[in-house]
Amino acid sequence: MEKTGNQVFSQTPPPRTPIVRMENITKRFPGSVALEKVTVEFGEGEIHAVLGENGAGKSTLVKILAGIYTPDHGTIYYKGERVTIENPMKALSLGIAMVSQSPVLISRLTVAENLVLGMKQLGVFESPKKIRKYFEEVANKIGIKVDPEEEVWKLTYTQKQLVEIARALILRSKVIILDEALTYLPLEERRKFYKYLKEFTQQGGTVVLITHKLTEAFEVSNRITVLRRGKLVGTVKTGEVDIERVREMMFAERAKEITYERLMDGKPSEPVLEVKDLWVKNDYGTYALKGVSLTVNRGEVLGIAGIVGNGQAELVQAIMGLRNVERGTVLVNVKGRKYVMPDTKTLRELGVGYIPDEPLSHGVSIDFGLRENIAVMPGYTGAVINWSRLTQLAKKFIEEFSIVTPGAKTPLKFLSGGNLMKSLVARELDLSKHLLVAYNPTRGLDEVTSIKVRRVIKDKVVKENIGVLMVSEDLDEIFQVSDRIAVINEGKIVGLFEAKSADRSEVERLMVT
Amino acid sequence: MVSIVVVRRVKPIPYFVVPIFALVIGIVVSMAILFFLTGYMVWPTDVLKSIWDGLTHPNVIANIFLLLTIIGFSLALSFKGGIYNIGGEGQFWIAAWVMVYLVFTTPYLTSGAPLVSKVLVLLIGFAAGFAWALVAGLLRGFIGVDEVPLTLMMNYVAYYLIDWFVMIPGMPWRDVYGYAKTRSLPQSLQYSILQGSTVSVEMIVVTILAGVIVWLLLDYTRLGLTIKIHGSNVKLLRSAGYSVPLTAAVALALSGGFIGLAGVVYLCGVTPSIRIPVETSTSGFGYLGILVTWLSMLELFAVPIAAYVVSSLYNAGFTLMAMKGMQQAGVTAGVTNVFIGSVLLMYALLITISEYKIKIVW
C-alpha cells in the first residue's frame, strides 16, 4: 500500500541507536548551496541508502562525514558525542571509512603493501605478516579471492574495490560509506557483497550507501534518506514505501520520465567503424585486447557488455587513436572516404564524439567553465574564438541537460560529479556527427538524466544516422539502448547478439565465464 | 564545544592577498638581513626610504619598469600553460645579440626609414627569442626534459656564446680595441627619449602592444586556450586531438619571442651596445621577470603593478649598495637579490599556506 507524502515524511521513526547524527549541516560552494540545514541520523546495525538526483548533495554529505569537506555550519555527533572531523584520517580513526567509485590503491604496490600503508597513515604499525593474516580473515568472510602478495595493477576492478572494502574492515571501521562504490561491480559480485554487508550490520556495523540503482537500494537498505537540491526531503523506512514513492521524492513530477523499456530500434545501414583483429597492450605491457573484430553501422548502437577491466578501456582508447595498436586495423568510413588508423585529431575533425573511460580526468578541464570546455574542441571555433556564440551554446547545453551551475563561465570544479558528467556528455553528443565512442555514458548520472541521455543518443542514431559504439558495465543500459550487443571477456569478443532477441542470462554468463 | 581546524580551501583567496603579504614580509625579512649583515649600518628606515624613493620617482625606474612589464607578460603566457620558462635571461640576450649581429652584417637593414628598421629589428628579436626558446620547448615537449633546469642552463649557454661572439677579432660589430663591448647601434635604431623623462615613446608603445597581443592571444584565440588547458589538464588536450608536446613547445617559444622584444627594446632604448661578460654586466631582467610574473598571480592586468613594485625594489637595491655603510661592510653587490630572494621565498611559502584556512567549528 502506498503511503501519502505526509505519512512518509513525518512519521519517520528514529533509528535504534544513532551512531552518527549530522545536524543542520550546511555547505556552500562558490555560486551554489550544496547542503542546506540537512539533518540525518545513521543507526547502528542498518544499511542506510542516501538517494537523490545529480547535484542533490549526497556526495557532499558523505564527504563531510568522511572528513573530505568540513561543513560551513552544523554539528556531527558520533556515538552521542559531538565531534569535529577535519580530515579523512580523523574519520578513519573514529571508525568511519569511505569507498568511492574509483579505487585509490597504489597500482605498483602489492595488496599487502597497500594495506600496511593504510595502517601506517593511522599510526598503527603492524607487521606485514599480521596484516596479511587480517586480510585473509576478512577475505575469507566476504569471499575475496585475492593473493595479498599480488601487485594491485594485476587485479580486476572488482577485486580492487573488494580490497578497498576489506581495508575498511581491517581498520575496524564501524561505519562504511559506499559512494557509488558497487555501481560497476557485476551483479553476482554485488549480491555476494550485499549479503556480507547484511552480516556486517547484524554485528552492529553501519553502512551508508549511495547509489543510483534504486532497485538495489530497496533490496538491501533498512532506511532511505532522500535529498533534493541540497535539502532533506525525508527519511523513510524501506519496507514502508514503494519505489515509485521514492522516485517522486527524488524527482517530483519528473519521476514519470523513468522507464527501462527498450528504446526505439535503429535503422542500420553502411559501416562507419570497422575494427579488425585488434591487439592492444595495457599500461603494464600485457595484452588487453587479443584480436578484437567488430563493426558499427550507421543508424545503430553496438553495445559492448562486459565486466570492467576486460579490455573495454583499451578498446575505446585504441579506436580514438589514444593507445598504440600492436596489430590489427581501425577503419572509419565518413562521406565515402575510408580513414585507416586515423589519429585523434582527424577523428575529432571528422565529427567523432568520445566519452572517455575516465571522464573527469580525460574529458574536461575543471579549472575552466563549460564554454571553454566547448571551445577547446576542434570544430567549434576557428583560430579566433567567438565567445558570445559559445556562451549561447553552453547555455543551451545547461538548459537541455538541466546542468546545475551558476553560469557558462563557472569553473567545472564547482559542479557536482553528475553535473560535470552532464556537461561532458552534452558536448560530446553535440560533437558526434558520424560516430560516438562512449564508455559508460551515464556514469554517475541519476535515473532521469540517464534516461534522457540514452534517448538523446538513440535519437541521434535514428534521426541523424550516426553510429554508436557504447561500452557499458550497466546491463540495463546495454539492453535499453543497443541494437546489437557484443560481449567482451578477457580482451576477446565472446558473443554477439541482436539486442531484441538477446537472452540476458546468456549475456551475463558470457561476461563472467 | 569550539574546535579550531585547518582545512583546505574550497574557494581560493582573492589573488592580490598573497603578493601583498609576500612583498611586505619579504621586505621586512630583507631589512633584518641587511641590518645584521652590515653590522647595524643599514637601518630599516634606510631600506624603506630607498624603496619609497623608487616608488615615488617614476622617472628613475621607468625603463626597468617597462622592460619588466614586457617580460612579465611574456612569462605569464608560458606560466599559464604550466610551462615554467626560467630562460628569460637567455632569450633576452640572444635576441639582443642576433639583432646586433644582423645590424652590423646586413647594412640594408638600417638603410631604409628609421621606423621600418625599428620594426624590422623588433621582428628579428622576436624570431630570435622564439627560436632560442623553441629549442628548450621541443626538448620539453617531445623528449620530456624538465624545462626549469633546461631553460636555466640555456641562460649560461647564451651568456658564454655571446661573450665569445662579441670578442671575435675583426668582426664588424667589434668595438675599438680595448673595449669589451660591441659597437653602438646606429642612431636610426636608437629610440629618442621623451623630453623631461627617461623613457622613449617606442618603449611605451612596444610594452603596450606586447600586453595587448598576449592578452588577445590568451583570451581570444584557440591557441591561447589550448596553452591554458595545457596548464590545467593535458589529458583533455590529448582526447581533443591536440599534440601536447607541440603545445608545450609553442607556449615556451612564444614566451621567448615576446622576451626577445624586451631584449631589442633594451638595446634600442636603454643602452645601445652589448657589454661583456654578459653574465656580470647583465641586469638579470629575465630573473626579475619571474618575480614580476609570480607577484601578478598570472593576471595580465596586474603585471604592470607588480613590475612597478619590483622596479622600485631593484632601484632600492642599487641605492643601498651605494650607501657608505654598505661599502665598509663589504657588501658591494647583490642587495637587489636579497630583496628578490626574500620576496620570492615568502611568495612560495604563502602560496602554499593560502591553500588552507583555519576554521572555527562549533
CSV table of C-alpha atoms in Angstrom, one decimal, chain B residues 19 23 54-55 58 60-74 207 285 288-297 299-315 340:
chain,number,residue,atom,x,y,z
B,19,PRO,CA,51.5,39.0,-3.4
B,23,LEU,CA,56.0,41.8,-0.5
B,54,GLY,CA,61.8,54.4,-6.2
B,55,LEU,CA,58.0,54.2,-5.8
B,58,PRO,CA,58.7,57.0,-11.7
B,60,VAL,CA,64.1,56.8,-12.1
B,61,ILE,CA,62.6,53.4,-12.6
B,62,ALA,CA,60.7,53.9,-15.8
B,63,ASN,CA,63.0,51.9,-18.2
B,64,ILE,CA,63.3,49.0,-15.8
B,65,PHE,CA,59.5,49.1,-15.2
B,66,LEU,CA,58.8,48.9,-19.0
B,67,LEU,CA,61.3,46.1,-19.6
B,68,LEU,CA,60.0,44.1,-16.6
B,69,THR,CA,56.4,44.6,-17.8
B,70,ILE,CA,57.2,43.1,-21.2
B,71,ILE,CA,59.0,40.2,-19.6
B,72,GLY,CA,56.2,39.7,-17.1
B,73,PHE,CA,53.6,39.5,-19.9
B,74,SER,CA,55.8,37.0,-21.8
B,207,THR,CA,55.2,47.4,-24.0
B,285,PHE,CA,65.9,41.1,-16.1
B,288,LEU,CA,63.4,39.7,-12.1
B,289,GLY,CA,60.6,39.0,-14.6
B,290,ILE,CA,59.9,35.7,-12.9
B,291,LEU,CA,59.2,37.6,-9.7
B,292,VAL,CA,57.0,40.0,-11.5
B,293,THR,CA,55.0,37.2,-13.1
B,294,TRP,CA,54.5,35.3,-9.8
B,295,LEU,CA,53.5,38.5,-8.0
B,296,SER,CA,51.0,39.3,-10.7
B,297,MET,CA,49.4,35.8,-9.9
B,299,GLU,CA,46.8,38.1,-14.1
B,300,LEU,CA,47.9,40.2,-17.1
B,301,PHE,CA,46.4,43.5,-15.7
B,302,ALA,CA,48.4,43.0,-12.5
B,303,VAL,CA,51.7,42.6,-14.4
B,304,PRO,CA,52.5,46.3,-14.7
B,305,ILE,CA,51.6,46.8,-11.0
B,306,ALA,CA,54.0,44.0,-10.0
B,307,ALA,CA,56.6,45.3,-12.4
B,308,TYR,CA,56.4,48.8,-10.9
B,309,VAL,CA,56.9,47.4,-7.3
B,310,VAL,CA,59.8,45.1,-8.4
B,311,SER,CA,61.4,48.0,-10.3
B,312,SER,CA,61.3,50.0,-7.0
B,313,LEU,CA,63.0,47.2,-5.2
B,314,TYR,CA,65.6,46.9,-7.9
B,315,ASN,CA,66.3,50.6,-7.6
B,340,ILE,CA,64.2,39.4,-4.8
